[in-house]
């Protein structure tokens, strides 16, 4: 998985690789912006994600997801973190909780701190 400095770089790379649709959350589903097609959590797969942290404000954190729908539509979904996070259903939110999913490319992703390790 490539590492990007900015959200814009990630979005452009995904678009060049065929992720041309834009999705926004609508409580219990995603909606494709141009066609207003509804996509429920069981109707898409998260292919990859890229996290970005704000340099001066933690509220500027953003995650860009590359997703593919079951009917072959490829697109992006951007999710703000922190106080400005998008509000959507638990089922939809669970779909983006990809830490333990082997089918999602998480290379380069931030890993949780191992609290069982001890410093000796």
Short mmCIF file of N, CA, C and O in Angstrom, two decimals:
data_model
loop_
_atom_site.label_atom_id
_atom_site.label_comp_id
_atom_site.label_asym_id
_atom_site.label_seq_id
_atom_site.Cartn_x
_atom_site.Cartn_y
_atom_site.Cartn_z
N UNK A 1 0.85 -1.17 0.00
CA UNK A 1 0.00 0.00 0.00
C UNK A 1 0.89 1.23 0.00
O UNK A 1 1.88 1.30 0.71
N UNK A 2 0.53 2.22 -0.79
CA UNK A 2 1.29 3.45 -0.88
C UNK A 2 1.03 4.32 0.34
O UNK A 2 -0.01 4.24 0.97
N UNK A 3 2.01 5.17 0.64
CA UNK A 3 1.86 6.13 1.72
C UNK A 3 1.75 7.51 1.09
O UNK A 3 2.53 7.86 0.21
N UNK A 4 0.80 8.29 1.54
CA UNK A 4 0.55 9.61 0.97
C UNK A 4 0.73 10.67 2.04
O UNK A 4 0.44 10.45 3.21
N UNK A 5 1.18 11.83 1.61
CA UNK A 5 1.36 12.96 2.52
C UNK A 5 0.05 13.70 2.76
O UNK A 5 -0.14 14.28 3.82
N UNK A 6 -0.83 13.71 1.76
CA UNK A 6 -2.06 14.48 1.88
C UNK A 6 -3.27 13.65 1.44
O UNK A 6 -3.14 12.69 0.69
N UNK A 7 -4.44 14.09 1.88
CA UNK A 7 -5.70 13.47 1.47
C UNK A 7 -5.86 13.61 -0.04
O UNK A 7 -6.29 12.67 -0.72
N UNK A 8 -5.49 14.75 -0.57
CA UNK A 8 -5.61 15.00 -2.02
C UNK A 8 -4.80 13.99 -2.82
O UNK A 8 -5.29 13.46 -3.83
N UNK A 9 -3.58 13.70 -2.39
CA UNK A 9 -2.75 12.70 -3.08
C UNK A 9 -3.42 11.33 -3.07
O UNK A 9 -3.44 10.63 -4.08
N UNK A 10 -3.95 10.95 -1.93
CA UNK A 10 -4.62 9.65 -1.82
C UNK A 10 -5.85 9.58 -2.71
O UNK A 10 -6.06 8.60 -3.43
N UNK A 11 -6.65 10.64 -2.70
CA UNK A 11 -7.86 10.67 -3.52
C UNK A 11 -7.51 10.58 -5.01
O UNK A 11 -8.15 9.85 -5.75
N UNK A 12 -6.49 11.31 -5.45
CA UNK A 12 -6.10 11.29 -6.85
C UNK A 12 -5.59 9.91 -7.26
O UNK A 12 -5.93 9.40 -8.33
N UNK A 13 -4.79 9.29 -6.41
CA UNK A 13 -4.29 7.95 -6.71
C UNK A 13 -5.43 6.94 -6.82
O UNK A 13 -5.47 6.13 -7.75
N UNK A 14 -6.36 7.00 -5.89
CA UNK A 14 -7.51 6.09 -5.94
C UNK A 14 -8.34 6.32 -7.20
O UNK A 14 -8.73 5.36 -7.87
N UNK A 15 -8.54 7.56 -7.56
CA UNK A 15 -9.32 7.86 -8.78
C UNK A 15 -8.62 7.31 -10.02
O UNK A 15 -9.25 6.75 -10.90
N UNK A 16 -7.30 7.45 -10.08
CA UNK A 16 -6.54 6.92 -11.21
C UNK A 16 -6.62 5.40 -11.29
O UNK A 16 -6.47 4.82 -12.36
N UNK A 17 -6.88 4.76 -10.16
CA UNK A 17 -7.00 3.30 -10.12
C UNK A 17 -8.46 2.84 -10.21
O UNK A 17 -8.76 1.70 -9.93
N UNK A 18 -9.35 3.74 -10.60
CA UNK A 18 -10.73 3.35 -10.87
C UNK A 18 -11.74 3.61 -9.78
O UNK A 18 -12.91 3.30 -9.92
N UNK A 19 -11.32 4.19 -8.67
CA UNK A 19 -12.24 4.51 -7.57
C UNK A 19 -12.84 5.89 -7.87
O UNK A 19 -12.44 6.90 -7.29
N UNK A 20 -13.79 5.93 -8.79
CA UNK A 20 -14.28 7.20 -9.33
C UNK A 20 -15.58 7.69 -8.69
O UNK A 20 -15.97 8.83 -8.93
N UNK A 21 -16.23 6.87 -7.92
CA UNK A 21 -17.49 7.28 -7.28
C UNK A 21 -17.19 7.84 -5.89
O UNK A 21 -16.23 7.45 -5.24
N UNK A 22 -18.04 8.75 -5.44
CA UNK A 22 -17.90 9.32 -4.10
C UNK A 22 -19.12 8.93 -3.27
O UNK A 22 -20.26 9.10 -3.70
N UNK A 23 -18.85 8.40 -2.08
CA UNK A 23 -19.91 7.95 -1.19
C UNK A 23 -19.95 8.81 0.06
O UNK A 23 -18.92 9.23 0.57
N UNK A 24 -21.17 9.05 0.56
CA UNK A 24 -21.36 9.79 1.81
C UNK A 24 -22.28 8.96 2.71
O UNK A 24 -23.11 8.20 2.22
N UNK A 25 -22.12 9.09 4.03
CA UNK A 25 -22.97 8.31 4.94
C UNK A 25 -24.36 8.90 5.06
O UNK A 25 -24.54 10.12 5.06
N UNK A 26 -25.35 8.03 5.15
CA UNK A 26 -26.74 8.42 5.36
C UNK A 26 -27.34 7.48 6.41
O UNK A 26 -28.09 6.58 6.09
N UNK A 27 -26.95 7.64 7.65
CA UNK A 27 -27.40 6.87 8.80
C UNK A 27 -27.13 5.37 8.67
O UNK A 27 -26.17 4.89 9.22
N UNK A 28 -27.93 4.62 7.91
CA UNK A 28 -27.74 3.16 7.86
C UNK A 28 -27.22 2.66 6.52
O UNK A 28 -27.24 1.47 6.25
N UNK A 29 -26.75 3.58 5.66
CA UNK A 29 -26.21 3.18 4.36
C UNK A 29 -25.27 4.26 3.83
O UNK A 29 -25.21 5.35 4.39
N UNK A 30 -24.55 3.93 2.78
CA UNK A 30 -23.78 4.93 2.05
C UNK A 30 -24.59 5.33 0.83
O UNK A 30 -25.36 4.52 0.30
N UNK A 31 -24.40 6.55 0.39
CA UNK A 31 -25.09 7.01 -0.81
C UNK A 31 -24.06 7.53 -1.80
O UNK A 31 -23.19 8.32 -1.44
N UNK A 32 -24.15 7.08 -3.05
CA UNK A 32 -23.27 7.57 -4.09
C UNK A 32 -23.76 8.96 -4.47
O UNK A 32 -24.95 9.16 -4.72
N UNK A 33 -22.87 9.93 -4.49
CA UNK A 33 -23.25 11.34 -4.61
C UNK A 33 -23.99 11.65 -5.92
O UNK A 33 -25.04 12.27 -5.89
N UNK A 34 -23.46 11.23 -7.06
CA UNK A 34 -24.07 11.61 -8.34
C UNK A 34 -25.37 10.87 -8.64
O UNK A 34 -26.33 11.46 -9.10
N UNK A 35 -25.39 9.57 -8.38
CA UNK A 35 -26.57 8.77 -8.73
C UNK A 35 -27.55 8.62 -7.59
O UNK A 35 -28.66 8.14 -7.79
N UNK A 36 -27.12 8.98 -6.38
CA UNK A 36 -27.90 8.81 -5.16
C UNK A 36 -28.26 7.34 -4.91
O UNK A 36 -29.24 7.03 -4.24
N UNK A 37 -27.44 6.43 -5.46
CA UNK A 37 -27.63 4.99 -5.21
C UNK A 37 -27.32 4.69 -3.76
O UNK A 37 -26.34 5.19 -3.20
N UNK A 38 -28.15 3.86 -3.13
CA UNK A 38 -27.95 3.45 -1.74
C UNK A 38 -27.17 2.15 -1.70
O UNK A 38 -27.45 1.23 -2.46
N UNK A 39 -26.21 2.09 -0.77
CA UNK A 39 -25.40 0.89 -0.60
C UNK A 39 -25.37 0.56 0.89
O UNK A 39 -24.86 1.33 1.70
N UNK A 40 -25.94 -0.56 1.26
CA UNK A 40 -25.94 -1.00 2.66
C UNK A 40 -24.61 -1.70 2.99
O UNK A 40 -23.87 -2.07 2.10
N UNK A 41 -24.35 -1.89 4.27
CA UNK A 41 -23.06 -2.42 4.71
C UNK A 41 -22.72 -3.77 4.10
O UNK A 41 -21.57 -4.06 3.82
N UNK A 42 -23.72 -4.60 3.85
CA UNK A 42 -23.45 -5.93 3.27
C UNK A 42 -23.25 -5.86 1.75
O UNK A 42 -22.93 -6.86 1.12
N UNK A 43 -23.37 -4.66 1.18
CA UNK A 43 -23.27 -4.51 -0.28
C UNK A 43 -21.97 -3.85 -0.74
O UNK A 43 -21.85 -3.46 -1.89
N UNK A 44 -20.99 -3.74 0.17
CA UNK A 44 -19.69 -3.22 -0.26
C UNK A 44 -18.58 -3.83 0.58
O UNK A 44 -18.80 -4.38 1.64
N UNK A 45 -17.37 -3.71 0.04
CA UNK A 45 -16.18 -4.26 0.67
C UNK A 45 -15.15 -3.13 0.77
O UNK A 45 -14.95 -2.37 -0.17
N UNK A 46 -14.48 -3.01 1.93
CA UNK A 46 -13.41 -2.04 2.09
C UNK A 46 -12.14 -2.66 1.52
O UNK A 46 -11.66 -3.68 2.02
N UNK A 47 -11.60 -2.06 0.47
CA UNK A 47 -10.38 -2.57 -0.17
C UNK A 47 -9.12 -2.05 0.49
O UNK A 47 -8.14 -2.78 0.62
N UNK A 48 -9.12 -0.80 0.88
CA UNK A 48 -7.95 -0.19 1.51
C UNK A 48 -8.36 1.10 2.22
O UNK A 48 -9.46 1.59 2.00
N UNK A 49 -7.46 1.59 3.06
CA UNK A 49 -7.74 2.85 3.74
C UNK A 49 -6.43 3.59 3.98
O UNK A 49 -5.36 3.00 3.99
N UNK A 50 -6.55 4.90 4.13
CA UNK A 50 -5.39 5.76 4.38
C UNK A 50 -5.79 6.76 5.45
O UNK A 50 -6.77 7.48 5.28
N UNK A 51 -5.02 6.80 6.55
CA UNK A 51 -5.33 7.71 7.66
C UNK A 51 -4.40 8.91 7.62
O UNK A 51 -3.22 8.78 7.33
N UNK A 52 -4.97 10.05 7.95
CA UNK A 52 -4.21 11.30 7.98
C UNK A 52 -4.49 12.00 9.30
O UNK A 52 -5.63 12.05 9.75
N UNK A 53 -3.43 12.53 9.92
CA UNK A 53 -3.58 13.26 11.17
C UNK A 53 -3.31 14.73 10.93
O UNK A 53 -2.41 15.09 10.18
N UNK A 54 -4.10 15.57 11.56
CA UNK A 54 -3.88 17.01 11.46
C UNK A 54 -2.59 17.38 12.17
O UNK A 54 -2.30 16.88 13.25
N UNK A 55 -1.80 18.25 11.56
CA UNK A 55 -0.51 18.62 12.15
C UNK A 55 -0.65 19.48 13.39
O UNK A 55 0.17 19.41 14.28
N UNK A 56 -1.71 20.30 13.45
CA UNK A 56 -1.85 21.17 14.61
C UNK A 56 -3.15 20.94 15.39
O UNK A 56 -3.26 21.36 16.52
N UNK A 57 -4.10 20.27 14.77
CA UNK A 57 -5.41 20.09 15.41
C UNK A 57 -5.87 18.65 15.24
O UNK A 57 -6.10 18.20 14.12
N UNK A 58 -6.00 17.91 16.34
CA UNK A 58 -6.47 16.52 16.24
C UNK A 58 -7.83 16.40 15.56
O UNK A 58 -8.17 15.37 15.01
N UNK A 59 -8.62 17.46 15.56
CA UNK A 59 -9.91 17.46 14.89
C UNK A 59 -9.80 17.41 13.38
O UNK A 59 -10.79 17.22 12.69
N UNK A 60 -8.58 17.58 12.86
CA UNK A 60 -8.36 17.53 11.42
C UNK A 60 -8.07 16.12 10.92
O UNK A 60 -7.72 15.95 9.76
N UNK A 61 -8.19 15.12 11.78
CA UNK A 61 -7.91 13.75 11.37
C UNK A 61 -8.94 13.28 10.35
O UNK A 61 -10.12 13.62 10.43
N UNK A 62 -8.49 12.49 9.38
CA UNK A 62 -9.35 12.03 8.28
C UNK A 62 -8.88 10.64 7.85
O UNK A 62 -7.70 10.34 7.86
N UNK A 63 -9.84 9.79 7.47
CA UNK A 63 -9.52 8.50 6.88
C UNK A 63 -10.21 8.43 5.52
O UNK A 63 -11.39 8.76 5.40
N UNK A 64 -9.45 8.02 4.51
CA UNK A 64 -9.98 7.85 3.16
C UNK A 64 -10.04 6.35 2.89
O UNK A 64 -9.04 5.64 3.04
N UNK A 65 -11.22 5.85 2.54
CA UNK A 65 -11.42 4.43 2.26
C UNK A 65 -11.64 4.23 0.77
O UNK A 65 -12.39 4.97 0.14
N UNK A 66 -11.03 3.19 0.20
CA UNK A 66 -11.34 2.73 -1.14
C UNK A 66 -12.28 1.55 -1.00
O UNK A 66 -11.96 0.58 -0.31
N UNK A 67 -13.47 1.64 -1.61
CA UNK A 67 -14.46 0.57 -1.45
C UNK A 67 -14.95 0.09 -2.81
O UNK A 67 -14.89 0.81 -3.81
N UNK A 68 -15.42 -1.15 -2.84
CA UNK A 68 -16.03 -1.73 -4.03
C UNK A 68 -17.37 -2.31 -3.64
O UNK A 68 -17.48 -3.05 -2.66
N UNK A 69 -18.41 -1.97 -4.40
CA UNK A 69 -19.75 -2.49 -4.12
C UNK A 69 -19.91 -3.86 -4.76
O UNK A 69 -19.14 -4.25 -5.65
N UNK A 70 -20.93 -4.58 -4.33
CA UNK A 70 -21.17 -5.92 -4.87
C UNK A 70 -21.53 -5.89 -6.34
O UNK A 70 -21.37 -6.89 -7.04
N UNK A 71 -21.98 -4.74 -6.85
CA UNK A 71 -22.28 -4.64 -8.28
C UNK A 71 -21.11 -4.06 -9.08
O UNK A 71 -21.25 -3.71 -10.24
N UNK A 72 -19.93 -3.94 -8.43
CA UNK A 72 -18.71 -3.55 -9.12
C UNK A 72 -18.38 -2.07 -9.13
O UNK A 72 -17.37 -1.65 -9.70
N UNK A 73 -19.19 -1.25 -8.48
CA UNK A 73 -18.91 0.19 -8.42
C UNK A 73 -17.76 0.43 -7.45
O UNK A 73 -17.78 -0.03 -6.31
N UNK A 74 -16.72 1.14 -7.90
CA UNK A 74 -15.57 1.44 -7.06
C UNK A 74 -15.58 2.92 -6.72
O UNK A 74 -15.83 3.76 -7.59
N UNK A 75 -15.33 3.23 -5.46
CA UNK A 75 -15.35 4.63 -5.06
C UNK A 75 -14.65 4.88 -3.75
O UNK A 75 -14.01 4.00 -3.18
N UNK A 76 -14.77 6.12 -3.28
CA UNK A 76 -14.12 6.54 -2.05
C UNK A 76 -15.15 7.01 -1.04
O UNK A 76 -16.22 7.50 -1.40
N UNK A 77 -14.80 6.83 0.21
CA UNK A 77 -15.58 7.33 1.33
C UNK A 77 -14.60 7.99 2.27
O UNK A 77 -13.58 7.39 2.64
N UNK A 78 -14.85 9.24 2.65
CA UNK A 78 -13.97 9.95 3.57
C UNK A 78 -14.68 10.11 4.89
O UNK A 78 -15.85 10.50 4.94
N UNK A 79 -13.97 9.80 5.97
CA UNK A 79 -14.55 9.87 7.30
C UNK A 79 -13.69 10.76 8.18
O UNK A 79 -12.50 10.50 8.37
N UNK A 80 -14.29 11.81 8.72
CA UNK A 80 -13.60 12.66 9.68
C UNK A 80 -13.61 11.98 11.03
O UNK A 80 -14.55 11.25 11.36
N UNK A 81 -12.58 12.21 11.82
CA UNK A 81 -12.50 11.61 13.14
C UNK A 81 -12.71 12.67 14.21
O UNK A 81 -12.73 13.86 13.92
N UNK A 82 -12.83 12.25 15.44
CA UNK A 82 -12.94 13.18 16.55
C UNK A 82 -14.30 13.84 16.63
O UNK A 82 -15.32 13.27 16.27
N UNK A 83 -14.31 15.08 17.05
CA UNK A 83 -15.56 15.81 17.29
C UNK A 83 -16.37 16.02 16.02
O UNK A 83 -17.57 16.22 16.08
N UNK A 84 -15.73 15.95 14.86
CA UNK A 84 -16.43 16.20 13.60
C UNK A 84 -16.75 14.92 12.86
O UNK A 84 -17.04 14.94 11.67
N UNK A 85 -16.72 13.80 13.53
CA UNK A 85 -16.96 12.51 12.89
C UNK A 85 -18.37 12.43 12.31
O UNK A 85 -19.31 12.99 12.86
N UNK A 86 -18.47 11.71 11.20
CA UNK A 86 -19.78 11.47 10.59
C UNK A 86 -20.61 10.59 11.51
O UNK A 86 -20.08 9.72 12.18
N UNK A 87 -21.90 10.82 11.53
CA UNK A 87 -22.79 9.99 12.33
C UNK A 87 -23.47 8.98 11.43
O UNK A 87 -24.08 9.35 10.44
N UNK A 88 -23.32 7.69 11.78
CA UNK A 88 -24.01 6.65 11.03
C UNK A 88 -24.25 5.46 11.93
O UNK A 88 -23.73 5.39 13.04
N UNK A 89 -25.05 4.52 11.45
CA UNK A 89 -25.49 3.40 12.27
C UNK A 89 -24.33 2.51 12.71
O UNK A 89 -23.26 2.50 12.11
N UNK A 90 -24.58 1.72 13.75
CA UNK A 90 -23.58 0.80 14.26
C UNK A 90 -23.17 -0.21 13.19
O UNK A 90 -22.00 -0.53 13.04
N UNK A 91 -24.13 -0.71 12.42
CA UNK A 91 -23.83 -1.69 11.36
C UNK A 91 -22.89 -1.10 10.32
O UNK A 91 -21.94 -1.75 9.89
N UNK A 92 -23.14 0.14 9.96
CA UNK A 92 -22.27 0.78 8.98
C UNK A 92 -20.92 1.10 9.59
O UNK A 92 -19.88 0.88 8.97
N UNK A 93 -20.90 1.56 10.84
CA UNK A 93 -19.64 1.85 11.51
C UNK A 93 -18.80 0.58 11.66
O UNK A 93 -17.58 0.60 11.45
N UNK A 94 -19.43 -0.55 11.98
CA UNK A 94 -18.71 -1.81 12.13
C UNK A 94 -18.03 -2.22 10.83
O UNK A 94 -16.97 -2.84 10.85
N UNK A 95 -18.61 -1.87 9.71
CA UNK A 95 -18.03 -2.22 8.41
C UNK A 95 -16.68 -1.56 8.23
O UNK A 95 -15.79 -2.10 7.58
N UNK A 96 -16.48 -0.39 8.81
CA UNK A 96 -15.23 0.34 8.68
C UNK A 96 -14.25 0.03 9.81
O UNK A 96 -13.14 0.55 9.81
N UNK A 97 -14.64 -0.81 10.78
CA UNK A 97 -13.73 -1.27 11.83
C UNK A 97 -12.94 -2.44 11.25
O UNK A 97 -13.33 -3.59 11.38
N UNK A 98 -11.82 -2.15 10.62
CA UNK A 98 -11.13 -3.14 9.79
C UNK A 98 -9.84 -3.67 10.39
O UNK A 98 -9.08 -4.35 9.72
N UNK A 99 -9.61 -3.42 11.65
CA UNK A 99 -8.35 -3.81 12.28
C UNK A 99 -8.05 -5.29 12.14
O UNK A 99 -6.94 -5.69 11.84
N UNK A 100 -9.03 -6.14 12.35
CA UNK A 100 -8.79 -7.58 12.36
C UNK A 100 -9.21 -8.29 11.08
O UNK A 100 -9.35 -9.50 11.07
N UNK A 101 -9.42 -7.58 10.01
CA UNK A 101 -9.85 -8.21 8.76
C UNK A 101 -8.66 -8.48 7.86
O UNK A 101 -8.01 -7.57 7.38
N UNK A 102 -8.40 -9.74 7.59
CA UNK A 102 -7.26 -10.13 6.77
C UNK A 102 -7.42 -9.70 5.32
O UNK A 102 -6.45 -9.51 4.62
N UNK A 103 -8.65 -9.55 4.84
CA UNK A 103 -8.87 -9.22 3.43
C UNK A 103 -8.63 -7.74 3.12
O UNK A 103 -8.59 -7.35 1.96
N UNK A 104 -8.43 -6.89 4.14
CA UNK A 104 -8.20 -5.47 3.92
C UNK A 104 -6.71 -5.19 4.04
O UNK A 104 -6.06 -5.63 4.98
N UNK A 105 -6.18 -4.45 3.08
CA UNK A 105 -4.77 -4.10 3.09
C UNK A 105 -4.53 -3.07 4.18
O UNK A 105 -4.94 -1.92 4.05
N UNK A 106 -3.85 -3.47 5.25
CA UNK A 106 -3.57 -2.57 6.36
C UNK A 106 -2.08 -2.28 6.49
O UNK A 106 -1.65 -1.73 7.49
N UNK A 107 -1.31 -2.62 5.47
CA UNK A 107 0.12 -2.36 5.49
C UNK A 107 0.35 -0.87 5.70
O UNK A 107 -0.26 -0.03 5.05
N UNK A 108 1.19 -0.54 6.63
CA UNK A 108 1.48 0.86 6.91
C UNK A 108 0.50 1.53 7.85
O UNK A 108 0.68 2.69 8.20
N UNK A 109 -0.53 0.82 8.25
CA UNK A 109 -1.51 1.41 9.16
C UNK A 109 -0.94 1.49 10.57
O UNK A 109 -0.08 0.71 10.94
N UNK A 110 -1.45 2.41 11.34
CA UNK A 110 -1.04 2.53 12.73
C UNK A 110 -1.55 1.32 13.49
O UNK A 110 -2.72 0.96 13.40
N UNK A 111 -0.68 0.67 14.22
CA UNK A 111 -1.05 -0.51 15.00
C UNK A 111 -1.34 -0.11 16.44
O UNK A 111 -0.73 0.82 16.97
N UNK A 112 -2.25 -0.80 17.10
CA UNK A 112 -2.53 -0.49 18.52
C UNK A 112 -1.30 -0.78 19.38
O UNK A 112 -0.50 -1.66 19.06
N UNK A 113 -1.16 -0.04 20.46
CA UNK A 113 -0.05 -0.26 21.38
C UNK A 113 -0.28 -1.58 22.09
O UNK A 113 -1.37 -1.86 22.59
N UNK A 114 0.78 -2.39 22.18
CA UNK A 114 0.70 -3.67 22.87
C UNK A 114 0.90 -3.41 24.36
O UNK A 114 2.02 -3.18 24.82
N UNK A 115 -0.19 -3.42 25.11
CA UNK A 115 -0.10 -3.12 26.55
C UNK A 115 0.38 -4.32 27.36
O UNK A 115 0.65 -4.18 28.54
N UNK A 116 0.54 -5.47 26.71
CA UNK A 116 1.02 -6.65 27.44
C UNK A 116 2.55 -6.70 27.46
O UNK A 116 3.13 -7.42 28.25
N UNK A 117 3.18 -5.94 26.59
CA UNK A 117 4.65 -5.93 26.54
C UNK A 117 5.18 -5.18 27.76
O UNK A 117 4.61 -4.17 28.18
N UNK A 118 6.26 -5.64 28.29
CA UNK A 118 6.88 -4.97 29.43
C UNK A 118 8.27 -4.52 29.07
O UNK A 118 8.98 -5.16 28.30
N UNK A 119 8.66 -3.39 29.58
CA UNK A 119 10.01 -2.88 29.36
C UNK A 119 10.90 -3.44 30.45
O UNK A 119 10.63 -3.31 31.62
N UNK A 120 11.97 -4.07 30.04
CA UNK A 120 12.90 -4.66 31.03
C UNK A 120 14.27 -4.06 30.88
O UNK A 120 14.71 -3.66 29.91
#
